[in-house]
Tab-separated table of C-alpha atoms in Angstrom:
chain	number	residue	atom	x	y	z
A	1	MET	CA	105.329	124.648	90.017
A	2	ALA	CA	102.901	121.909	91.083
A	3	ALA	CA	100.608	119.512	89.285
A	4	THR	CA	98.239	116.690	90.223
A	5	ALA	CA	97.440	113.564	88.213
A	6	GLN	CA	95.195	110.542	88.542
A	7	ALA	CA	95.835	107.022	87.299
A	8	GLN	CA	93.972	103.758	87.693
A	9	PRO	CA	95.449	100.334	88.424
A	10	ASN	CA	95.449	97.757	85.670
A	11	ILE	CA	94.774	94.054	85.940
A	12	ALA	CA	96.922	91.795	83.765
A	13	LEU	CA	95.070	89.073	81.882
A	14	VAL	CA	98.293	87.830	80.308
A	15	LYS	CA	100.947	88.408	82.906
A	16	TYR	CA	104.637	89.022	83.115
A	17	TRP	CA	106.662	87.518	85.942
A	18	GLY	CA	110.381	88.007	85.587
A	19	LYS	CA	112.751	90.643	84.276
A	20	ARG	CA	115.505	90.555	81.685
A	21	ASP	CA	117.102	93.648	83.239
A	22	THR	CA	116.382	94.588	86.844
A	23	ARG	CA	118.119	97.971	86.642
A	24	LEU	CA	115.854	99.214	83.841
A	25	ASN	CA	112.889	97.119	84.976
A	26	LEU	CA	112.622	95.375	81.611
A	27	PRO	CA	110.088	92.524	81.518
A	28	VAL	CA	111.190	89.189	80.147
A	29	THR	CA	107.791	88.748	78.437
A	30	GLY	CA	105.008	90.882	77.051
A	31	SER	CA	101.656	91.271	78.792
A	32	LEU	CA	98.055	92.359	78.300
A	33	SER	CA	95.873	94.164	80.812
A	34	VAL	CA	92.635	96.027	81.445
A	35	THR	CA	92.626	99.427	83.133
A	36	LEU	CA	90.045	99.915	85.867
A	37	ASP	CA	87.817	102.917	86.441
A	38	ALA	CA	86.590	102.914	90.062
A	39	LEU	CA	89.995	102.441	91.739
A	40	TRP	CA	92.474	105.299	91.536
A	41	THR	CA	95.668	106.924	92.744
A	42	ARG	CA	95.911	110.708	92.929
A	43	THR	CA	99.376	112.197	93.163
A	44	ARG	CA	100.487	115.802	93.585
A	45	VAL	CA	104.050	116.800	92.732
A	46	GLU	CA	105.239	120.186	93.953
A	47	LEU	CA	108.696	121.465	93.052
A	48	ASP	CA	110.334	123.382	95.885
A	49	ALA	CA	113.777	124.998	95.596
A	50	SER	CA	114.119	125.032	99.382
A	51	LEU	CA	114.071	121.231	99.657
A	52	ARG	CA	117.364	119.369	99.949
A	53	HIS	CA	115.716	115.984	99.403
A	54	ASP	CA	112.465	114.733	97.928
A	55	GLU	CA	109.634	114.216	100.386
A	56	LEU	CA	106.770	111.755	100.010
A	57	ARG	CA	103.600	110.987	101.903
A	58	LEU	CA	101.555	107.937	100.912
A	59	ASN	CA	98.014	107.932	102.267
A	60	GLY	CA	99.095	110.582	104.758
A	61	ALA	CA	102.159	108.776	106.118
A	62	GLU	CA	105.850	108.804	105.259
A	63	ASP	CA	107.002	105.756	103.284
A	64	PRO	CA	110.798	105.589	102.888
A	65	ALA	CA	110.784	102.580	100.542
A	66	THR	CA	108.332	104.214	98.148
A	67	LEU	CA	110.219	107.516	98.411
A	68	ALA	CA	113.436	105.897	97.190
A	69	ARG	CA	111.708	104.445	94.135
A	70	ALA	CA	109.814	107.669	93.438
A	71	SER	CA	112.966	109.775	93.666
A	72	ALA	CA	114.765	107.498	91.218
A	73	CYS	CA	111.843	107.802	88.802
A	74	LEU	CA	111.699	111.580	89.215
A	75	ASP	CA	115.433	111.788	88.486
A	76	LEU	CA	114.723	110.477	84.988
A	77	LEU	CA	112.320	113.355	84.349
A	78	ARG	CA	114.559	115.927	86.034
A	79	GLN	CA	117.414	114.936	83.749
A	80	ARG	CA	115.224	115.661	80.740
A	81	ALA	CA	114.188	119.012	82.211
A	82	GLY	CA	117.758	119.982	83.084
A	83	THR	CA	117.040	120.568	86.757
A	84	ALA	CA	117.944	118.996	90.087
A	85	GLN	CA	115.093	120.678	91.956
A	86	ARG	CA	113.588	118.461	94.639
A	87	ALA	CA	109.885	117.741	94.975
A	88	ARG	CA	107.218	117.251	97.585
A	89	ILE	CA	105.035	114.252	96.626
A	90	ASP	CA	101.619	113.619	98.143
A	91	THR	CA	99.889	110.469	96.898
A	92	HIS	CA	96.675	108.745	97.928
A	93	ASN	CA	95.002	105.467	96.945
A	94	ASN	CA	91.290	104.790	97.367
A	95	PHE	CA	92.002	101.041	97.607
A	96	PRO	CA	94.389	98.794	99.619
A	97	THR	CA	98.064	99.569	98.997
A	98	ALA	CA	100.768	96.966	98.200
A	99	ALA	CA	98.234	94.172	98.621
A	100	GLY	CA	98.067	92.711	95.118
A	101	LEU	CA	95.808	95.359	93.559
A	102	ALA	CA	98.447	97.054	91.376
A	103	SER	CA	98.824	100.171	93.516
A	104	SER	CA	102.396	100.599	92.248
A	105	ALA	CA	101.098	100.635	88.664
A	106	SER	CA	98.652	103.455	89.276
A	107	GLY	CA	101.088	105.185	91.628
A	108	PHE	CA	103.979	105.489	89.205
A	109	ALA	CA	101.716	106.273	86.254
A	110	ALA	CA	100.212	109.163	88.221
A	111	LEU	CA	103.682	110.243	89.363
A	112	VAL	CA	105.160	110.594	85.870
A	113	VAL	CA	102.108	112.437	84.521
A	114	ALA	CA	102.117	114.893	87.440
A	115	ALA	CA	105.898	115.374	87.297
A	116	ASP	CA	105.819	115.847	83.523
A	117	ALA	CA	103.316	118.688	83.983
A	118	ALA	CA	105.134	120.222	86.964
A	119	LEU	CA	108.428	120.233	85.049
A	120	GLY	CA	106.803	121.568	81.859
A	121	LEU	CA	108.128	118.730	79.719
A	122	ALA	CA	105.000	117.757	77.723
A	123	LEU	CA	106.390	114.299	76.918
A	124	ASP	CA	104.423	111.939	74.686
A	125	ARG	CA	102.587	108.928	76.096
A	126	GLN	CA	105.086	106.367	74.833
A	127	THR	CA	107.927	108.163	76.597
A	128	LEU	CA	105.895	108.478	79.803
A	129	SER	CA	105.111	104.761	79.562
A	130	MET	CA	108.824	103.978	79.324
A	131	LEU	CA	109.621	106.189	82.311
A	132	ALA	CA	106.780	104.811	84.436
A	133	ARG	CA	108.018	101.272	83.702
A	134	GLN	CA	111.298	102.075	85.396
A	135	GLY	CA	109.386	102.807	88.585
A	136	SER	CA	107.087	99.798	88.330
A	137	GLY	CA	106.916	97.377	85.422
A	138	SER	CA	103.120	97.341	85.296
A	139	ALA	CA	102.883	101.146	85.546
A	140	ALA	CA	103.711	101.385	81.843
A	141	ARG	CA	100.245	99.964	81.103
A	142	SER	CA	98.325	102.388	83.360
A	143	LEU	CA	99.219	105.282	81.065
A	144	PHE	CA	96.497	103.933	78.756
A	145	GLY	CA	92.870	102.916	79.168
A	146	GLY	CA	90.772	99.929	78.179
A	147	PHE	CA	92.743	96.921	76.920
A	148	VAL	CA	96.480	97.538	76.819
A	149	SER	CA	99.384	95.519	75.400
A	150	MET	CA	102.887	95.773	76.805
A	151	ALA	CA	105.898	94.820	74.728
A	152	ALA	CA	108.897	93.129	76.338
A	153	GLY	CA	111.094	94.822	73.776
A	154	GLN	CA	114.489	93.747	72.510
A	155	ARG	CA	116.665	96.832	72.912
A	156	ASP	CA	119.139	96.911	75.767
A	157	ASP	CA	118.183	100.492	76.659
A	158	GLY	CA	114.502	99.544	77.028
A	159	ALA	CA	113.236	102.173	74.605
A	160	ASP	CA	110.948	99.610	72.925
A	161	ALA	CA	109.640	98.112	76.194
A	162	VAL	CA	106.513	100.251	76.255
A	163	ALA	CA	102.760	99.817	76.391
A	164	GLN	CA	100.230	100.740	73.753
A	165	PRO	CA	96.418	100.725	73.629
A	166	LEU	CA	94.808	97.680	72.066
A	167	LEU	CA	91.062	98.355	72.388
A	168	ASP	CA	89.142	101.225	73.970
A	169	ALA	CA	87.126	100.613	77.108
A	170	ALA	CA	83.905	101.584	75.313
A	171	ALA	CA	84.564	99.150	72.464
A	172	TRP	CA	84.166	96.115	74.756
A	173	PRO	CA	82.744	97.345	78.079
A	174	LEU	CA	83.551	94.553	80.493
A	175	ALA	CA	83.471	94.797	84.297
A	176	VAL	CA	85.867	93.664	87.009
A	177	VAL	CA	84.713	92.546	90.457
A	178	VAL	CA	87.493	92.403	93.040
A	179	ALA	CA	87.231	90.160	96.087
A	180	VAL	CA	89.530	91.640	98.744
A	181	THR	CA	90.554	88.913	101.175
A	182	THR	CA	93.143	90.964	103.078
A	183	ASP	CA	94.367	94.560	103.190
A	184	ARG	CA	97.772	93.609	104.594
A	185	ARG	CA	100.917	94.361	102.652
A	186	LYS	CA	102.357	91.249	101.048
A	187	GLN	CA	105.508	89.933	102.681
A	188	VAL	CA	107.475	89.567	99.441
A	189	GLY	CA	107.155	92.333	96.865
A	190	SER	CA	106.732	91.562	93.200
A	191	GLY	CA	110.252	92.615	92.200
A	192	ALA	CA	111.922	90.408	94.785
A	193	GLY	CA	109.517	87.585	94.017
A	194	MET	CA	110.259	87.697	90.300
A	195	GLU	CA	113.973	87.455	90.886
A	196	ARG	CA	113.499	84.532	93.272
A	197	SER	CA	111.430	82.689	90.675
A	198	ARG	CA	113.927	83.410	87.909
A	199	ARG	CA	116.735	81.946	89.984
A	200	THR	CA	115.008	78.958	91.586
A	201	SER	CA	111.798	77.791	89.893
A	202	PRO	CA	112.215	74.760	87.604
A	203	PHE	CA	109.109	75.944	85.715
A	204	TYR	CA	110.469	79.401	84.912
A	205	PRO	CA	111.965	78.550	81.475
A	206	ALA	CA	108.689	76.992	80.308
A	207	TRP	CA	106.788	80.046	81.566
A	208	VAL	CA	108.961	82.335	79.459
A	209	ASP	CA	108.830	80.077	76.406
A	210	GLY	CA	105.025	80.023	76.348
A	211	ALA	CA	104.458	83.741	76.890
A	212	ALA	CA	104.487	84.958	73.291
A	213	ALA	CA	101.842	82.447	72.196
A	214	ASP	CA	99.597	83.375	75.137
A	215	LEU	CA	99.916	87.068	74.364
A	216	ALA	CA	99.141	86.649	70.660
A	217	ALA	CA	96.095	84.485	71.424
A	218	ALA	CA	94.806	86.983	73.991
A	219	GLN	CA	95.243	89.908	71.611
A	220	HIS	CA	93.240	88.000	68.990
A	221	ALA	CA	90.498	87.215	71.516
A	222	VAL	CA	90.228	90.862	72.528
A	223	ARG	CA	90.044	92.118	68.965
A	224	ALA	CA	87.369	89.497	68.203
A	225	ARG	CA	85.491	90.208	71.493
A	226	ASP	CA	85.677	86.444	72.144
A	227	PHE	CA	84.881	86.201	75.849
A	228	ALA	CA	85.134	82.398	76.098
A	229	ALA	CA	88.577	82.338	74.494
A	230	LEU	CA	89.853	85.169	76.669
A	231	ALA	CA	88.460	83.484	79.785
A	232	GLU	CA	90.160	80.141	79.132
A	233	LEU	CA	93.478	81.687	78.240
A	234	SER	CA	93.533	84.216	81.115
A	235	GLU	CA	92.814	81.629	83.796
A	236	HIS	CA	95.412	79.262	82.344
A	237	ASN	CA	98.020	82.026	82.164
A	238	CYS	CA	97.290	83.060	85.752
A	239	LEU	CA	97.643	79.536	87.104
A	240	LYS	CA	100.885	78.994	85.190
A	241	MET	CA	102.350	82.112	86.774
A	242	HIS	CA	101.351	80.984	90.262
A	243	ALA	CA	102.847	77.559	89.563
A	244	VAL	CA	106.144	79.337	88.933
A	245	MET	CA	105.734	81.327	92.149
A	246	GLN	CA	104.819	78.303	94.240
A	247	SER	CA	107.681	76.227	92.835
A	248	SER	CA	110.237	78.889	93.785
A	249	ARG	CA	112.571	78.227	96.696
A	250	PRO	CA	111.429	79.209	99.227
A	251	PRO	CA	107.931	79.129	97.715
A	252	LEU	CA	105.939	82.284	97.082
A	253	LEU	CA	102.477	81.612	98.499
A	254	TYR	CA	100.480	84.759	97.822
A	255	TRP	CA	97.070	83.095	98.152
A	256	ASP	CA	95.047	82.549	101.308
A	257	GLY	CA	92.140	80.168	101.829
A	258	ALA	CA	89.579	82.707	100.655
A	259	THR	CA	91.535	83.177	97.415
A	260	VAL	CA	91.004	79.530	96.510
A	261	ASP	CA	87.341	79.646	97.565
A	262	CYS	CA	86.770	82.664	95.307
A	263	MET	CA	88.377	80.947	92.322
A	264	GLN	CA	86.221	77.871	92.896
A	265	ARG	CA	83.083	79.995	93.212
A	266	ILE	CA	83.858	81.844	89.970
A	267	ARG	CA	84.364	78.566	88.114
A	268	ALA	CA	81.050	77.290	89.488
A	269	LEU	CA	79.271	80.473	88.431
A	270	ARG	CA	80.544	80.007	84.893
A	271	GLU	CA	80.247	76.233	84.528
A	272	ASP	CA	77.091	75.560	86.572
A	273	ALA	CA	75.146	78.826	86.390
A	274	GLY	CA	76.271	79.934	82.932
A	275	GLU	CA	77.565	83.323	84.080
A	276	PRO	CA	80.057	85.012	81.722
A	277	VAL	CA	82.901	85.382	84.221
A	278	PHE	CA	86.505	84.296	84.737
A	279	PHE	CA	89.172	84.904	87.379
A	280	THR	CA	92.682	86.195	87.521
A	281	VAL	CA	95.015	86.677	90.509
A	282	ASP	CA	98.200	88.722	90.637
A	283	ALA	CA	100.981	88.671	93.247
A	284	GLY	CA	98.610	88.877	96.172
A	285	ALA	CA	95.576	87.232	97.705
A	286	GLN	CA	92.911	89.317	95.978
A	287	VAL	CA	90.803	87.703	93.243
A	288	LYS	CA	89.631	89.646	90.212
A	289	ALA	CA	86.527	88.389	88.445
A	290	VAL	CA	86.210	89.682	84.878
A	291	CYS	CA	82.653	89.560	83.588
A	292	THR	CA	80.038	91.298	81.489
A	293	PRO	CA	78.483	94.370	83.145
A	294	ASP	CA	75.063	92.731	83.551
A	295	ALA	CA	76.631	89.814	85.437
A	296	ALA	CA	78.663	92.004	87.809
A	297	PRO	CA	75.993	92.391	90.554
A	298	ARG	CA	75.427	88.629	90.692
A	299	VAL	CA	79.156	87.878	90.724
A	300	ALA	CA	79.718	90.464	93.464
A	301	ALA	CA	76.949	88.995	95.616
A	302	ALA	CA	78.262	85.449	95.185
A	303	LEU	CA	81.787	86.470	96.239
A	304	ALA	CA	80.684	88.701	99.109
A	305	GLU	CA	78.982	85.808	100.899
A	306	LEU	CA	82.176	83.730	101.089
A	307	PRO	CA	83.949	83.535	104.473
A	308	GLY	CA	87.212	85.467	104.421
A	309	VAL	CA	86.134	88.011	101.806
A	310	GLU	CA	86.507	91.339	103.585
A	311	GLN	CA	85.309	93.623	100.822
A	312	VAL	CA	84.038	93.460	97.252
A	313	LEU	CA	84.876	96.249	94.806
A	314	SER	CA	83.264	96.620	91.389
A	315	SER	CA	84.586	98.603	88.468
A	316	ARG	CA	84.053	99.151	84.782
A	317	LEU	CA	87.023	99.550	82.471
A	318	GLY	CA	88.574	103.003	82.619
A	319	GLU	CA	90.715	105.494	80.803
A	320	GLY	CA	94.423	106.153	81.059
A	321	ALA	CA	96.339	108.416	83.432
A	322	ARG	CA	95.532	112.118	83.194
A	323	ARG	CA	96.343	115.433	84.767
A	324	LEU	CA	93.698	116.834	87.101
A	325	ASP	CA	92.714	120.486	87.074
A	326	ASP	CA	92.441	122.496	90.265
A	327	SER	CA	88.755	121.695	90.743
A	328	GLU	CA	89.429	117.928	90.605
A	329	ALA	CA	92.647	117.819	92.608
A	330	PRO	CA	92.338	116.585	96.209
């Protein structure tokens, strides 16, 4: 049996950085994100009784590190299906991989949806969110579209550390313009970076202590469609997270010079030109500008002209992960 699924990356506006349980990938704080539309991962899972081990190709090439994580995630679904049958996994991103654009989020969301169909499980979305989280913490959010909240949860088994939809994409149709400043893989992955920050950053306790208030304020801003409030809070939350990263030992410096130039340009567009736009940056050098759809072409043009910006991608908000039929599958 084989099945193919598509999922989109999500961009966190209120971020999590740190885990309370690394084995189960449980976040220490909640988070809030938007799911994109134009960027996607498509993943095909084919069960094959002749295989002794899982096989994986990412963008046409073998990737042992991703295979190990994917196999561990598939084991969770195989246990539920009562089978040990191995799988052939073929996954493709239409955007830079492992470069701070949440490719692991879309990748593991697509993986669990495709595997669920291939194994005939028909699990509900909350369960798939929990399983995807164990592959990548942010993947739990890519099961859903639009604005999505992720709970840190309190249970030791992680059953309550799941995402849920907050507001549909059509209810507040914002846009996201992504300034890609490099397509290179980051030197320190998010999981390793989080653990370094937890152990060494003097700002980490304050980051955790302030998370619940940030999340509640952001949820209120989204429900009220209050762009100014969401902008101020999202930028502040982003910069707090990077302060934790940069104060780790050794420091985690995910930005490059173009990252800073993009943030400055976005602030100037908002404060000097009156454009409805704000920035956020994850564990990478890429800058995401969240804006109203009418402002997106102007924001994209302003970022594209900056030295060091290699590519500008524009997207509306999208829907959650879904299975593809044969006509849609790659």
